[in-house]
PDB file of C-alpha atoms in Angstrom:
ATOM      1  CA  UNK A   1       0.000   0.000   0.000  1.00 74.00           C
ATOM      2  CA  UNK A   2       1.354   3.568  -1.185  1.00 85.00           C
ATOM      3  CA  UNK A   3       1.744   6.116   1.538  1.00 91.00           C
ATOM      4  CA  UNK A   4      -0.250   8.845   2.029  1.00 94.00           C
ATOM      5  CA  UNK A   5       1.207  12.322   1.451  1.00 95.00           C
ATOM      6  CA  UNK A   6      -0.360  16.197   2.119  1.00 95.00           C
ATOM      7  CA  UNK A   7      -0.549  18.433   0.593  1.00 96.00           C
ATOM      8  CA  UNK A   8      -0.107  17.488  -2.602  1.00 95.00           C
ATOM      9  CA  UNK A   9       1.210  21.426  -3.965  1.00 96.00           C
ATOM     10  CA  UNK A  10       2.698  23.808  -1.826  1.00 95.00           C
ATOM     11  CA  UNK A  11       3.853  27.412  -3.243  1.00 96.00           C
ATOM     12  CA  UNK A  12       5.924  29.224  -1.013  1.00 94.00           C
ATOM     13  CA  UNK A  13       8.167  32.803  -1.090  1.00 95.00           C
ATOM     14  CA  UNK A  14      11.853  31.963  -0.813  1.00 95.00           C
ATOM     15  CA  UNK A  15      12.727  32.056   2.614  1.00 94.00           C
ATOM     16  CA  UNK A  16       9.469  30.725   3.702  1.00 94.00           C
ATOM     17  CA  UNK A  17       9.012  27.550   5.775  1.00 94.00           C
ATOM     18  CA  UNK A  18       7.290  24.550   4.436  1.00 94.00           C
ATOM     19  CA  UNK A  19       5.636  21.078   6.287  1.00 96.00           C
ATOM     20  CA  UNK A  20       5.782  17.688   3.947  1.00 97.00           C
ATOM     21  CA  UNK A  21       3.560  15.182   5.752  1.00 96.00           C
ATOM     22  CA  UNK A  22       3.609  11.384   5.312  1.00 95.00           C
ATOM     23  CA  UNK A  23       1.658   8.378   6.596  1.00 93.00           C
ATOM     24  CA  UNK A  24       0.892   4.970   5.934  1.00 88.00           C
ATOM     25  CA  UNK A  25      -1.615   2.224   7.243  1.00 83.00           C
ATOM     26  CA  UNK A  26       0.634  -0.857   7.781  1.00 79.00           C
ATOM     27  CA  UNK A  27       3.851  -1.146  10.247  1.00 77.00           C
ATOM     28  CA  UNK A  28       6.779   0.728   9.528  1.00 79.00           C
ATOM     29  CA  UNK A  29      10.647   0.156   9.550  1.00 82.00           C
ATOM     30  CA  UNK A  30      11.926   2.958   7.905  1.00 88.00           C
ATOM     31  CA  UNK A  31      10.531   5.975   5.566  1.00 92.00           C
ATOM     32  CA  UNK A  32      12.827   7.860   2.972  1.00 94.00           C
ATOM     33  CA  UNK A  33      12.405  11.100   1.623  1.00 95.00           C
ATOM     34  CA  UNK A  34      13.406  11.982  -1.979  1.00 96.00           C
ATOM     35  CA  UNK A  35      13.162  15.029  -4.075  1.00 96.00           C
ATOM     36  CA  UNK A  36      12.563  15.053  -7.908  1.00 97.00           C
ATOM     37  CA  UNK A  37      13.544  17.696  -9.988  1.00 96.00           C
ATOM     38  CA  UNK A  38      11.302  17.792 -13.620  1.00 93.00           C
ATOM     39  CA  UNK A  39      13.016  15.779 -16.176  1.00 93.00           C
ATOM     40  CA  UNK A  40      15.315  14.086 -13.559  1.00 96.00           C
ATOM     41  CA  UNK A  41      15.738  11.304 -11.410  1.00 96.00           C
ATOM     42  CA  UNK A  42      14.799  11.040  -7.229  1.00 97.00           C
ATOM     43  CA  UNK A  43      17.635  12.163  -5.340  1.00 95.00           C
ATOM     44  CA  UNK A  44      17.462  10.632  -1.353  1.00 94.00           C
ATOM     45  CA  UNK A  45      17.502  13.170   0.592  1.00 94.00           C
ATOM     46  CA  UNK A  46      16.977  11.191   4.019  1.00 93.00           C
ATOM     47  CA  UNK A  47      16.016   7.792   6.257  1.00 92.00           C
ATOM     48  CA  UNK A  48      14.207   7.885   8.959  1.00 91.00           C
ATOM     49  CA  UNK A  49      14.432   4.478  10.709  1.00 86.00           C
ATOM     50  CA  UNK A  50      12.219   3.065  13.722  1.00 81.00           C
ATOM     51  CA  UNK A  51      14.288   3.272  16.869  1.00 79.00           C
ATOM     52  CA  UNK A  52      15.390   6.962  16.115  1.00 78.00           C
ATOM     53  CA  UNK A  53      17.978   6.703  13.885  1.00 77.00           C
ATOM     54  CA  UNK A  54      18.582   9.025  11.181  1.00 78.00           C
ATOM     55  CA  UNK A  55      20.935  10.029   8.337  1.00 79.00           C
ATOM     56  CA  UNK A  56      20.093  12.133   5.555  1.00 80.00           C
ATOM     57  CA  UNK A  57      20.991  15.906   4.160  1.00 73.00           C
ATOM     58  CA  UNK A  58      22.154  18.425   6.980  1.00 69.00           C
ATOM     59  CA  UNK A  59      19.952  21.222   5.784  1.00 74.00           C
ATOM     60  CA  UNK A  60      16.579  19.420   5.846  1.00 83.00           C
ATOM     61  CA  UNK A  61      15.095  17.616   9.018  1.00 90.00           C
ATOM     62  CA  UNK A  62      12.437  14.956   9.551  1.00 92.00           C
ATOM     63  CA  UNK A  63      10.527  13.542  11.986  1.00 91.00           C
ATOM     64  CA  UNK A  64       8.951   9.932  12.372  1.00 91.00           C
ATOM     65  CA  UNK A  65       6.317   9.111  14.920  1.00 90.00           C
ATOM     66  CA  UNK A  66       6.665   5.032  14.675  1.00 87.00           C
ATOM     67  CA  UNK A  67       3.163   4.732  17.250  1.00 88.00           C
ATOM     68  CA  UNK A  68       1.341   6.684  14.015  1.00 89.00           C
ATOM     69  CA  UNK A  69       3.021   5.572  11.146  1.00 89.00           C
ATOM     70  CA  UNK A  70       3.459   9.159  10.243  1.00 93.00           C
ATOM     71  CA  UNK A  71       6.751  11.057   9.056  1.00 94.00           C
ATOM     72  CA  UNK A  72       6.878  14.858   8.371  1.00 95.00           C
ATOM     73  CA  UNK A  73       9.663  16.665   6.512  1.00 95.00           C
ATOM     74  CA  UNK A  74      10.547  20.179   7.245  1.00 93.00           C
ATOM     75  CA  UNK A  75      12.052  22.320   5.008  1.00 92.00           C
ATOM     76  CA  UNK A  76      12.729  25.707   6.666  1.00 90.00           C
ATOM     77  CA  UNK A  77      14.238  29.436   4.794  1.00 89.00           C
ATOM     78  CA  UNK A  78      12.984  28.183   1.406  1.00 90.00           C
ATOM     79  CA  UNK A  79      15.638  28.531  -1.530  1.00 91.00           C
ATOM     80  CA  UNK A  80      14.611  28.383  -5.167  1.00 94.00           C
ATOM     81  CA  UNK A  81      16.630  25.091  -5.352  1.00 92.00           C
ATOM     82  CA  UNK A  82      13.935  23.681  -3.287  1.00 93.00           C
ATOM     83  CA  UNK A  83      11.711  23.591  -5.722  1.00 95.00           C
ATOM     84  CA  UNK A  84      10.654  20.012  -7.122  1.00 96.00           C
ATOM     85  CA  UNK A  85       8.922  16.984  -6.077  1.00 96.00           C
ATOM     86  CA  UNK A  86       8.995  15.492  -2.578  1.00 97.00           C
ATOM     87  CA  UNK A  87       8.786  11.780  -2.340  1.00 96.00           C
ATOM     88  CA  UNK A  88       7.746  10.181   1.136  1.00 95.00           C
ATOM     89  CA  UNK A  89       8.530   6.184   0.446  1.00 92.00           C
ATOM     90  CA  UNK A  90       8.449   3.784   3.243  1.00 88.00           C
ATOM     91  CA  UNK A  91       9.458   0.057   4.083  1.00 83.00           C
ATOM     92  CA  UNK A  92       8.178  -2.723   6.603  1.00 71.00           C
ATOM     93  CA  UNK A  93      10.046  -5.266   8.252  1.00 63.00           C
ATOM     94  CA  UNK A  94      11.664  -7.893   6.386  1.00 63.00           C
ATOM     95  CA  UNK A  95      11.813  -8.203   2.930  1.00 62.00           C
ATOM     96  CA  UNK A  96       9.452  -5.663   1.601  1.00 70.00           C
ATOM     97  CA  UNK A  97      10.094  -3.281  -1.051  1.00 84.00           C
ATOM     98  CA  UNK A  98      10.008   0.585  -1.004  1.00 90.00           C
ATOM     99  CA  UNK A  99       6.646   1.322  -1.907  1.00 91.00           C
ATOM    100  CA  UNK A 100       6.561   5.745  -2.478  1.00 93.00           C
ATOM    101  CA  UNK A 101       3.514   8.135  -2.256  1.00 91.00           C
ATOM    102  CA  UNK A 102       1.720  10.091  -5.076  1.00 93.00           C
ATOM    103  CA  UNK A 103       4.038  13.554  -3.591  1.00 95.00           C
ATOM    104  CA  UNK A 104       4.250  16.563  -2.997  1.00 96.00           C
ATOM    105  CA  UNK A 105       5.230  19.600  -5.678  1.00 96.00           C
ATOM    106  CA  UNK A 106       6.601  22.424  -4.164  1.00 96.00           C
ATOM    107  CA  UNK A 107       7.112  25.553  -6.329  1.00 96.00           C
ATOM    108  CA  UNK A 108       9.503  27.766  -4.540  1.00 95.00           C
ATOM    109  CA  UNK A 109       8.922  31.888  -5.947  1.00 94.00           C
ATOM    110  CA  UNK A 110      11.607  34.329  -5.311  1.00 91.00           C
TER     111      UNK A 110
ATOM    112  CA  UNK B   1      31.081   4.254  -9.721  1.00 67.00           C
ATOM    113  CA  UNK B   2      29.147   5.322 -12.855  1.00 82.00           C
ATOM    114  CA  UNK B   3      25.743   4.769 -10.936  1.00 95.00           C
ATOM    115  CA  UNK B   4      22.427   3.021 -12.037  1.00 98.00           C
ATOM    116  CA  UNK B   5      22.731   2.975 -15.735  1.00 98.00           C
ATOM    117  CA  UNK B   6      19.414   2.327 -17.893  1.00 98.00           C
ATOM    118  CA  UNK B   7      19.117   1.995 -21.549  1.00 97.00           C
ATOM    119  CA  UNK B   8      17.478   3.549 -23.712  1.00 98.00           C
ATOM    120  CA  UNK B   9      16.973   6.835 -22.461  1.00 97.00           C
ATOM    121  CA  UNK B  10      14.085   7.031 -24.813  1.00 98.00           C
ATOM    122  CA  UNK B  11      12.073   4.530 -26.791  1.00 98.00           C
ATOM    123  CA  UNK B  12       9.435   5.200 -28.943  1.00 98.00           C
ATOM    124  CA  UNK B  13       7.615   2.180 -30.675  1.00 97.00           C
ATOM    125  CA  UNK B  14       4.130   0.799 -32.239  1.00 97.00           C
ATOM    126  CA  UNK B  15       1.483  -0.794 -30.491  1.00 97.00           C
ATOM    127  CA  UNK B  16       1.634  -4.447 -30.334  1.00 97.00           C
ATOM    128  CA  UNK B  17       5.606  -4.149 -30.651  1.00 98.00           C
ATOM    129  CA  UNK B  18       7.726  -5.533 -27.673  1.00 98.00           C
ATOM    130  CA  UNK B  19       9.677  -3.339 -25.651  1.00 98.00           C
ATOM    131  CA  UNK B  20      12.790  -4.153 -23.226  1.00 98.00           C
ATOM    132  CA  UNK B  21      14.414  -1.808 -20.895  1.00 98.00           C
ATOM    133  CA  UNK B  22      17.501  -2.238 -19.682  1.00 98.00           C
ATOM    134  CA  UNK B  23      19.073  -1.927 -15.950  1.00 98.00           C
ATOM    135  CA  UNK B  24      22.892  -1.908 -14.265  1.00 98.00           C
ATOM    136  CA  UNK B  25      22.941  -1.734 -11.148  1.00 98.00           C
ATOM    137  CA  UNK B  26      25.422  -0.199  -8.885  1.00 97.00           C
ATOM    138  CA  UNK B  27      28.231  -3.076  -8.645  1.00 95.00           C
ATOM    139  CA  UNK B  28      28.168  -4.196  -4.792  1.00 94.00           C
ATOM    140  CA  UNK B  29      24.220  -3.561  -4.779  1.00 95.00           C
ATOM    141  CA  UNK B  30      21.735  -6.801  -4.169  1.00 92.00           C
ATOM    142  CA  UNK B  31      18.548  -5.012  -4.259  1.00 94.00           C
ATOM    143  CA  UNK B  32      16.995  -4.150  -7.373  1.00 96.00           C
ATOM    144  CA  UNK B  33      13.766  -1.997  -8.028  1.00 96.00           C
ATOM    145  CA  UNK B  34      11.524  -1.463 -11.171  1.00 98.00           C
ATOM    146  CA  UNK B  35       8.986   1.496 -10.909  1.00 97.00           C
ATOM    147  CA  UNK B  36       6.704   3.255 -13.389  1.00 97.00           C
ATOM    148  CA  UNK B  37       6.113   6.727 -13.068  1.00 97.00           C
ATOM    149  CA  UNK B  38       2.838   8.632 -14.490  1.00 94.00           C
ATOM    150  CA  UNK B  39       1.383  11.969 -13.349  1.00 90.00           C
ATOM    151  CA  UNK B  40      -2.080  10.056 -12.524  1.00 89.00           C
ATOM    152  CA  UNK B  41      -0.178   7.871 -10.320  1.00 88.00           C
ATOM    153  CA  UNK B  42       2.722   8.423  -8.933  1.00 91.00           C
ATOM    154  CA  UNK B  43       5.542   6.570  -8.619  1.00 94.00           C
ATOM    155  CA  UNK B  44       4.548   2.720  -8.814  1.00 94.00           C
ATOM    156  CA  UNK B  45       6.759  -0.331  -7.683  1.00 95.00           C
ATOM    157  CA  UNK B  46       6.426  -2.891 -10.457  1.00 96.00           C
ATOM    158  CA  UNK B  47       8.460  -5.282  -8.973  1.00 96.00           C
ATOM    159  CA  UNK B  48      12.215  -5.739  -6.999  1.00 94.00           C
ATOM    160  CA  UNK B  49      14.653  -8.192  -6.263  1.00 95.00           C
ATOM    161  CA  UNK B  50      17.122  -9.295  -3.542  1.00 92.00           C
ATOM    162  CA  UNK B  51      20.247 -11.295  -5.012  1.00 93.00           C
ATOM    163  CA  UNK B  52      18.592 -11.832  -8.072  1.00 95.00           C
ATOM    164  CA  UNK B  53      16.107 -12.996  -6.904  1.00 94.00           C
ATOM    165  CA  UNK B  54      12.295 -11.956  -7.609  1.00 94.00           C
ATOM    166  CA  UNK B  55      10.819 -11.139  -3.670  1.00 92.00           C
ATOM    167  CA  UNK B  56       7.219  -9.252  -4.918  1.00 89.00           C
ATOM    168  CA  UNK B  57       5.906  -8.694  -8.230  1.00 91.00           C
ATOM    169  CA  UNK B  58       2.356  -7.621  -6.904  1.00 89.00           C
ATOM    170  CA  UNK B  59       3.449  -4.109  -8.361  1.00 91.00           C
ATOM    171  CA  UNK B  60       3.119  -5.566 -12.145  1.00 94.00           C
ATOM    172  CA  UNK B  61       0.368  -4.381 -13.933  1.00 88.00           C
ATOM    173  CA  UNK B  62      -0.801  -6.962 -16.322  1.00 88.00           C
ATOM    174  CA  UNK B  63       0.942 -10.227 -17.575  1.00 92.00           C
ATOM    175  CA  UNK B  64       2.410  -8.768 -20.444  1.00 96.00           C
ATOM    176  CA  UNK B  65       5.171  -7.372 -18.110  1.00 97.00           C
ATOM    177  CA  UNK B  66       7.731  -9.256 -17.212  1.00 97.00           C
ATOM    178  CA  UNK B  67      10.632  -8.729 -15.534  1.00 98.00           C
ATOM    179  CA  UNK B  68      14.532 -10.764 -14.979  1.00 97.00           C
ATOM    180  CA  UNK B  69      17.730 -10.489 -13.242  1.00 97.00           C
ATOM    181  CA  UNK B  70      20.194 -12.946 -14.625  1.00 97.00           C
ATOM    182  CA  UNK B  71      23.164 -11.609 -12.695  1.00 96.00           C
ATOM    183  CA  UNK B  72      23.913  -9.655  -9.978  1.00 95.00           C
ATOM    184  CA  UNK B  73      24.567  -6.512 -12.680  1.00 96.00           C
ATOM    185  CA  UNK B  74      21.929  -7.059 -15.702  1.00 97.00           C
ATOM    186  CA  UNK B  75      18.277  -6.678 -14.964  1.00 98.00           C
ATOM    187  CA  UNK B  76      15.173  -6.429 -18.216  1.00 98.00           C
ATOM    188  CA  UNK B  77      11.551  -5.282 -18.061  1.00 98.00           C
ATOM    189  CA  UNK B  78       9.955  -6.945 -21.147  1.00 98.00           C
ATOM    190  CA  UNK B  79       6.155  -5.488 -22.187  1.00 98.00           C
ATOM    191  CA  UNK B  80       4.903  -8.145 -24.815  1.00 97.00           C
ATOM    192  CA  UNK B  81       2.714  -6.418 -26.500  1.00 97.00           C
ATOM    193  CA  UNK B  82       2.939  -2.954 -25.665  1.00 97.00           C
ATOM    194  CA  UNK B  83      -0.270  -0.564 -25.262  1.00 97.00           C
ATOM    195  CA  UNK B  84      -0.228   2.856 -25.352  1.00 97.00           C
ATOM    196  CA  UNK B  85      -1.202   2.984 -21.912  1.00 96.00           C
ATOM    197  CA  UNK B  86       1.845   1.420 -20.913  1.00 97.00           C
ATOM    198  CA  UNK B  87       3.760   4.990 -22.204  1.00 97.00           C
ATOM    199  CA  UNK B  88       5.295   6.214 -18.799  1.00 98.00           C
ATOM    200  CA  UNK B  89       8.782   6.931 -17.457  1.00 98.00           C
ATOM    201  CA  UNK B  90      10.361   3.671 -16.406  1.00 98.00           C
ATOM    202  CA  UNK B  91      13.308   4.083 -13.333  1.00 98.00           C
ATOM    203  CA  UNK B  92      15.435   1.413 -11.964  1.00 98.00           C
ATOM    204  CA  UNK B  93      17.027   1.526  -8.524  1.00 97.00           C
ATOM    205  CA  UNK B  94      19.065   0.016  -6.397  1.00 96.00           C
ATOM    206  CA  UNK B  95      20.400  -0.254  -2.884  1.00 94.00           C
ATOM    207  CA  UNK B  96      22.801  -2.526  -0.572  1.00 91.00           C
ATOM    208  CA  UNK B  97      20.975  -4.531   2.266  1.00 79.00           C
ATOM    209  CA  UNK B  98      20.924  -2.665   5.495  1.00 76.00           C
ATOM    210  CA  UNK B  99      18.634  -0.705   7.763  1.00 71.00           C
ATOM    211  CA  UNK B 100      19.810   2.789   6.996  1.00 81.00           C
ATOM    212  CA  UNK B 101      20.661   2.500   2.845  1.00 88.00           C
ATOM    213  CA  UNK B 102      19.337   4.712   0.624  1.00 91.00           C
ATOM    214  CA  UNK B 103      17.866   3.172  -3.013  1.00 94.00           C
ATOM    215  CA  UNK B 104      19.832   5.309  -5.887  1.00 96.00           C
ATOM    216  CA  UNK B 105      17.927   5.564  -8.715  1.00 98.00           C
ATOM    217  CA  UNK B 106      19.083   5.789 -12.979  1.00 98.00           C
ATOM    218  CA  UNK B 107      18.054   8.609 -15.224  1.00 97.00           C
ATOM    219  CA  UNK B 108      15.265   6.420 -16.483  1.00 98.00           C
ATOM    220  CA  UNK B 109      13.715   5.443 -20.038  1.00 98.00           C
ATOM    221  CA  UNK B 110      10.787   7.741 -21.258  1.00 98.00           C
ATOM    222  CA  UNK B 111       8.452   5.120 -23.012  1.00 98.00           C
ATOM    223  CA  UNK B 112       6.385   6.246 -25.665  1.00 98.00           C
ATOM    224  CA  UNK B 113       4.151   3.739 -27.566  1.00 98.00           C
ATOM    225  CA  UNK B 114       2.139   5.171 -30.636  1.00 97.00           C
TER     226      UNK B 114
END
């Protein structure tokens, strides 16, 4: 099952702040975050694992609440290299694959 | 390492033709993914592998998609016959075992079928 991501556009003023969330019905072991820029590939941008750990890009935080199956990404002072498509993906245990949502465009304005 | 590497970038055929896209994984790398990407829905996992291995091909939309990983470095998606409803963006990716590894995906092949 696909996770569930809101909203589904965002259009911000550089420099302004911006909330990606994700969530999903079944168990999770991990969620990864990816951006998309038009024409391009998904570029990870961060893990988010159950437990607490993390690793990912130092300019862009995340949270994961593992009791709601929910991860939000925060992407705070807005650049215009922002701008793209935001990818919430997430993984069970064992040997499932990484299933992403629909995501999120984000049009950053100077 | 030159990354995921898919072939062709772009493919453009008939209805009713068959079309096979191509995947090289990272070397080092023993999982594989397949995913279709449309603006209706998203990005969809066809199907992905662990050591060559098929684990879930629930992602596959019809049976005229199939998909093979004869080595640890080759992988094919085969549509037999194509539709043009099959015309989509087609990425591989790939990723080493562990709890905190990120998948890295290839430039992709934009499928056309006409």
């Amino acid at each position: 099952q696909q996770p569930v991501q809101s909203p589904q556009a965002v259009i911000l003023r550089e420099g302004e702040d911006a909330v990606i969330n994700c969530s999903s019905s079944k168990a999770l072991y991990s969620v990864h975050w990816y951006r998309q820029k038009h024409g391009e590939a998904p570029v990870f941008l961060m893990i988010l694992l159950k437990g607490g750990e993390q690793k990912g890009h130092e300019k862009i935080s995340a949270s994961f609440n593992e009791k709601k199956q929910q991860s939000s990404l925060y992407l705070t002072a807005s650049q215009l290299s922002y701008s793209g498509t935001y990818f919430c993906g997430s993984m069970g245990g064992g040997a499932d694959g990484l299933t992403f949502g629909k995501g999120t465009h984000l049009i950053i304005q100077p | 390492d030159a990354g995921v590497i898919q072939s062709p970038r772009h493919e453009v055929t008939e209805m009713g033709q068959e079309v096979t896209l191509r995947c090289k994984p990272i070397s080092g790398h023993n999982s594989l993914f397949w995913y279709r990407q449309t603006m209706m829905r998203g990005l969809e996992l066809l199907i992905y592998f662990n050591n060559n291995v098929p684990i879930d091909d629930s992602g596959m939309p019809e049976d005229r998609f199939s998909a093979k990983m004869p080595n640890a470095s080759f992988s094919t998606l085969k549509i037999q016959p194509s539709e043009p409803r099959d015309s989509a963006v087609y990425f591989c990716a790939s990723r080493t075992a562990g709890r905190n590894t990120e998948a890295f995906f290839g430039q992709g092949t934009r499928l056309t079928v006409v």
